XYZ file of N, CA and C in Angstrom:
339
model
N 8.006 -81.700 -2.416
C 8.768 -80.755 -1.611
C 9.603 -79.839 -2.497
N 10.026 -80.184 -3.792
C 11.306 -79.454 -4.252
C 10.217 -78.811 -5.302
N 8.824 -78.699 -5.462
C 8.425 -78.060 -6.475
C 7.456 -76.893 -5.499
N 7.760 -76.990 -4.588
C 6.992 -75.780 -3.925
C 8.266 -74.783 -3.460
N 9.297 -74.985 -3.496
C 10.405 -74.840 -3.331
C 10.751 -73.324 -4.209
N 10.458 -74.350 -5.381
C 10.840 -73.521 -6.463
C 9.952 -72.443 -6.525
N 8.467 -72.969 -6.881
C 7.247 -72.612 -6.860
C 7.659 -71.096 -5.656
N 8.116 -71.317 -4.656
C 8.277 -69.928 -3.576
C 10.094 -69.064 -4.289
N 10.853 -69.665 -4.594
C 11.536 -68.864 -5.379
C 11.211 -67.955 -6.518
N 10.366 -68.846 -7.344
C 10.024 -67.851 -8.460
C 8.892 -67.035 -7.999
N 8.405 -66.865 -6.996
C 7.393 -65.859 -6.727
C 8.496 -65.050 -5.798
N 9.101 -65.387 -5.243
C 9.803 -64.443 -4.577
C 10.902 -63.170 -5.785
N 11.471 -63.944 -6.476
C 11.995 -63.434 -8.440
C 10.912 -62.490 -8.907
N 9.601 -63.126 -8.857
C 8.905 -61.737 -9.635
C 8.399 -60.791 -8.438
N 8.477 -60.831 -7.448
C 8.010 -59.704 -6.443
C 9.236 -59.015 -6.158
N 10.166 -59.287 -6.021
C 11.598 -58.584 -6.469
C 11.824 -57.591 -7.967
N 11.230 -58.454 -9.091
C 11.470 -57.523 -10.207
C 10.688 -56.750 -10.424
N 9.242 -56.749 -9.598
C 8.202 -55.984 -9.678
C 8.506 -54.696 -8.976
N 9.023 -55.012 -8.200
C 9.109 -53.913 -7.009
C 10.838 -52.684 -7.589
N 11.466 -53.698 -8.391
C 12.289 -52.865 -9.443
C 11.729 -51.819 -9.728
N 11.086 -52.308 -10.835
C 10.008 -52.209 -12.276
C 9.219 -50.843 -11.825
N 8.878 -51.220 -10.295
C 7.984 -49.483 -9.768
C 8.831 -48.923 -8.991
N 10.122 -49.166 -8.715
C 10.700 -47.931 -8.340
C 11.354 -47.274 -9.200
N 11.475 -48.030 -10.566
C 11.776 -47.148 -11.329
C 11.231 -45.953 -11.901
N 10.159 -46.279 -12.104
C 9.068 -45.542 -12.848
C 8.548 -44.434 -11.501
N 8.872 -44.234 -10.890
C 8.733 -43.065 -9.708
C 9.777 -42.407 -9.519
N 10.943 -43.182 -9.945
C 12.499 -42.262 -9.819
C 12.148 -41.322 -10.887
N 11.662 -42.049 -12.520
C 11.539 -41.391 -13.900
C 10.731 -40.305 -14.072
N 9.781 -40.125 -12.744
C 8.433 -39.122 -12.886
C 9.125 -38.005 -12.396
N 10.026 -38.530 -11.102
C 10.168 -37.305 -10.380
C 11.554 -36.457 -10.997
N 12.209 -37.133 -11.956
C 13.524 -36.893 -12.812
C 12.665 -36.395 -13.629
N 11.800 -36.419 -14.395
C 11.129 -35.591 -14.790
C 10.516 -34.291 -14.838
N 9.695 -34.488 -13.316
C 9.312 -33.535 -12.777
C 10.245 -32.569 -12.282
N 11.703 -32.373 -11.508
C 12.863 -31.734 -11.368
C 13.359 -30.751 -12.908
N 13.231 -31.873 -13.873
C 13.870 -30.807 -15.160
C 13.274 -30.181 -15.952
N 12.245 -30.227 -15.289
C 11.249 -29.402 -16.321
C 10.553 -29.936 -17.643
N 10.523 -31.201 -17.595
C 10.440 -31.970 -18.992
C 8.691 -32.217 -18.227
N 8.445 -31.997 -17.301
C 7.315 -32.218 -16.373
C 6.139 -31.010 -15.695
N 5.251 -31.029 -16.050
C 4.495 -29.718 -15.457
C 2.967 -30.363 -15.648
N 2.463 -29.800 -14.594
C 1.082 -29.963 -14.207
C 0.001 -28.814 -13.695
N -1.143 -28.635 -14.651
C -1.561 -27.521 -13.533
C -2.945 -27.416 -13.884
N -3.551 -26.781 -12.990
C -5.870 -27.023 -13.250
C -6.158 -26.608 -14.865
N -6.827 -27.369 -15.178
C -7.284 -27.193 -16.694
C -8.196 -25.527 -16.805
N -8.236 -25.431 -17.836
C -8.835 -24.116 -17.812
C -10.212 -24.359 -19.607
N -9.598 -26.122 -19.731
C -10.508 -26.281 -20.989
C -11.954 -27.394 -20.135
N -12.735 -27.233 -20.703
C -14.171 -27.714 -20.271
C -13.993 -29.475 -20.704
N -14.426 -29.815 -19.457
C -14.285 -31.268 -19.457
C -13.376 -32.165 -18.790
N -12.208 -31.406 -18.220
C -10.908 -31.883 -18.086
C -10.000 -30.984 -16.848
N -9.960 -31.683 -15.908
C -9.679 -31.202 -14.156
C -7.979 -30.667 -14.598
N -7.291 -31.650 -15.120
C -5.917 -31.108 -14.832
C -5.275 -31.225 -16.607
N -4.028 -30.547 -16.644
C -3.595 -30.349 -17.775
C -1.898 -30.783 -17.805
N -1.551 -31.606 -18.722
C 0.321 -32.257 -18.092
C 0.857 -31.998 -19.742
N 1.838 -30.850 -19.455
C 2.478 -30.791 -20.478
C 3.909 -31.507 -19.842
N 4.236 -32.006 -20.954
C 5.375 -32.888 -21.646
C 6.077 -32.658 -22.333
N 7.714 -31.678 -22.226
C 8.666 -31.837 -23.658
C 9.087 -33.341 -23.646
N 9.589 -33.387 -25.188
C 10.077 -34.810 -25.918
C 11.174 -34.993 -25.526
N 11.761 -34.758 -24.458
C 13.459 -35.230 -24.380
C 13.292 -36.660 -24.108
N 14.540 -37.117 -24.484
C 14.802 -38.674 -24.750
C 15.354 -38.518 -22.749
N 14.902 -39.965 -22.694
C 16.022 -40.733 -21.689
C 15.178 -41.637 -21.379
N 16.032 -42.980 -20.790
C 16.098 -44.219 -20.958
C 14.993 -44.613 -20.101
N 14.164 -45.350 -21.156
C 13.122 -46.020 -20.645
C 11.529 -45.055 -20.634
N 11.958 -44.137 -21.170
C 11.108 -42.684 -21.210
C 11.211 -42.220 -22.891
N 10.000 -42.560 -23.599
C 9.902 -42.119 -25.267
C 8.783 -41.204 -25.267
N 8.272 -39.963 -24.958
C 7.284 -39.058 -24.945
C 6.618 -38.915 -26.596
N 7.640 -39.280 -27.202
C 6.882 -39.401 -28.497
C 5.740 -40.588 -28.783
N 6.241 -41.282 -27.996
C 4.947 -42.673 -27.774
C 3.285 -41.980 -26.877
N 2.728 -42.571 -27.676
C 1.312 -41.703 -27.307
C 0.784 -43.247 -25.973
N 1.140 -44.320 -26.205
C 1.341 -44.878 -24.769
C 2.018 -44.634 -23.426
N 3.137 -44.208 -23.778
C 4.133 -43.956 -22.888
C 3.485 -42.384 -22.404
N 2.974 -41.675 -22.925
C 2.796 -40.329 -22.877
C 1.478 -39.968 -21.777
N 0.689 -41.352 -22.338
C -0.708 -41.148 -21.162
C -0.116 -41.928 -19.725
N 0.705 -42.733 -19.746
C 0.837 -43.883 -19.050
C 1.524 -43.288 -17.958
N 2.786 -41.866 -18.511
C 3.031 -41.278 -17.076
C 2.076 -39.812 -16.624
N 1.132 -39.838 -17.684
C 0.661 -38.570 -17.066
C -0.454 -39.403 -15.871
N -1.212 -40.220 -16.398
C -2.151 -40.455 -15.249
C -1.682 -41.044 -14.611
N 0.090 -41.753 -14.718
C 0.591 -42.504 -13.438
C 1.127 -40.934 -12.827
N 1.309 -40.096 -13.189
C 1.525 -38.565 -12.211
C 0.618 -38.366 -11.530
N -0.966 -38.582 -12.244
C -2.202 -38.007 -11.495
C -2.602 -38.761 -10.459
N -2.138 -39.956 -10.383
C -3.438 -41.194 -9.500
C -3.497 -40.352 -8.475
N -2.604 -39.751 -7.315
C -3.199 -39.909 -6.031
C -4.670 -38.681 -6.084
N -4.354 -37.529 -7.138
C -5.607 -36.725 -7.161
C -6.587 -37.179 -8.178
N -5.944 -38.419 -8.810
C -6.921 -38.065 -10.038
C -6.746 -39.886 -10.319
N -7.591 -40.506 -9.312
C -7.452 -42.256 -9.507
C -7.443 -42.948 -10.427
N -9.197 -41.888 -10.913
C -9.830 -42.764 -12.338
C -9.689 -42.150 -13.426
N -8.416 -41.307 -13.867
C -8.500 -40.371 -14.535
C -7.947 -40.882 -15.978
N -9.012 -39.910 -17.287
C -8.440 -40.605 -18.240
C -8.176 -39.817 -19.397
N -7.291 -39.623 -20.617
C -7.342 -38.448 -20.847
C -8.658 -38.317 -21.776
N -8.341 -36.726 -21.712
C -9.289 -36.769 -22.813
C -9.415 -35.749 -24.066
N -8.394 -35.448 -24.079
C -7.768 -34.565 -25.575
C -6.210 -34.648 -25.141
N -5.397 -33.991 -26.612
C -3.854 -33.728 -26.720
C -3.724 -32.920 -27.075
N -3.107 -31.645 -27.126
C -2.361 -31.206 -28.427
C -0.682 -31.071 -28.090
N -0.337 -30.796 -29.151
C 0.939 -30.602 -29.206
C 1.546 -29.344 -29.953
N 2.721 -29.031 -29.334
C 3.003 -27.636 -29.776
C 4.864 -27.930 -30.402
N 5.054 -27.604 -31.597
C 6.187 -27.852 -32.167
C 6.861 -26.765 -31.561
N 8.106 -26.965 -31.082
C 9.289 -25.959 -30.502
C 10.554 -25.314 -31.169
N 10.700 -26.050 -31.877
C 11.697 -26.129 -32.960
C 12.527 -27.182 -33.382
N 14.055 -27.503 -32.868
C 14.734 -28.678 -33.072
C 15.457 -28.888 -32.026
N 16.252 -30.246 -31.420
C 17.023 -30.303 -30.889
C 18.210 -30.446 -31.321
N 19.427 -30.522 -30.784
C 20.972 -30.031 -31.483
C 20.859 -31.347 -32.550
N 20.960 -32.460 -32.551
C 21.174 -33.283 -33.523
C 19.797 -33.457 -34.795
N 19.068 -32.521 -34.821
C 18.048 -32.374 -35.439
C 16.656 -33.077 -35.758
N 16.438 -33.826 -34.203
C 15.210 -34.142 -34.132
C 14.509 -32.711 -33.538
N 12.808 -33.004 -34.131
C 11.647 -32.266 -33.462
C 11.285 -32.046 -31.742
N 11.629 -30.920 -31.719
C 11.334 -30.344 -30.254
C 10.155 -29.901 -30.376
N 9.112 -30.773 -29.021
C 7.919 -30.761 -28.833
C 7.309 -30.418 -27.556
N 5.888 -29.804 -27.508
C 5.487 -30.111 -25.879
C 4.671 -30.551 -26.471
N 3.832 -31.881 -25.461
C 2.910 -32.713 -25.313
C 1.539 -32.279 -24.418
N 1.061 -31.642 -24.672
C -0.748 -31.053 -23.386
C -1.362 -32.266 -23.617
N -1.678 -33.209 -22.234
C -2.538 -33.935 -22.108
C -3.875 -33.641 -21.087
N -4.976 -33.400 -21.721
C -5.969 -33.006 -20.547
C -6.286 -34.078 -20.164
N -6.433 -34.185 -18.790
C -7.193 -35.382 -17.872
C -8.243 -35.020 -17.586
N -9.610 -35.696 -17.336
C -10.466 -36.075 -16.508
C -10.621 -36.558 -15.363
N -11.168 -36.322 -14.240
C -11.142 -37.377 -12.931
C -12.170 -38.146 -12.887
C-alpha cells in the first residue's frame, strides 16, 4: 500500500515539473518572438520551406550561441506548420558587438518540412 503511494506521488512530481518545463519554453519563444530576437518567414533558398533568423541576446535559459539550443527553438517555433521539420543549412551574419563586448550575431536557420 505505501509503495504505490509513493509510486503515485512521484508521478504526480514529474507531471507537475514537466508541465513547468513546457510552459516555460513557450513563454521563452513568444518573449522572443515580441523582441525581435525572433523572426520567421518562406524560404526563398531551394530545399527549405521556412527561414528563422535568430539574434544572440542572452537570457535565461536561452544560449543562441548553442547550435542545440538554436535548432531546438526554431523547429520547436515551426511544429504546428512544420511537424517533421529539420534543418537544413545555417548561416550566420556578424553584427558587430554588444555593450560589454561580446559578438553580435544573427543566426538563419533554413527548415525543411
Amino acid at each position: 500500500m505505501q509503495t504505490t503511494r509513493g509510486a503515485v506521488k512521484k508521478a504526480k512530481a514529474f507531471i507537475l515539473v514537466l508541465s513547468v518545463a513546457l510552459a516555460g519554453c513557450q513563454t521563452q519563444m513568444r518573449m522572443l518572438e515580441t523582441s525581435g530576437d525572433l523572426r520567421v518567414e518562406p524560404s526563398t533558398v531551394a530545399g527549405a520551406n521556412y527561414v528563422v533568423h535568430m539574434r544572440n541576446t542572452l537570457d535565461f535559459g536561452y544560449n543562441p550561441d548553442d547550435k542545440a539550443n538554436r535548432d531546438r527553438i526554431a523547429l520547436g517555433y515551426l511544429k504546428t506548420q512544420c511537424p517533421a521539420g529539420r534543418i537544413v543549412k545555417e548561416s550566420v551574419i556578424a553584427t558587430g558587438t554588444y555593450g560589454l563586448g561580446r559578438p553580435a550575431k544573427v543566426y538563419s536557420l533554413y527548415v525543411s518540412c
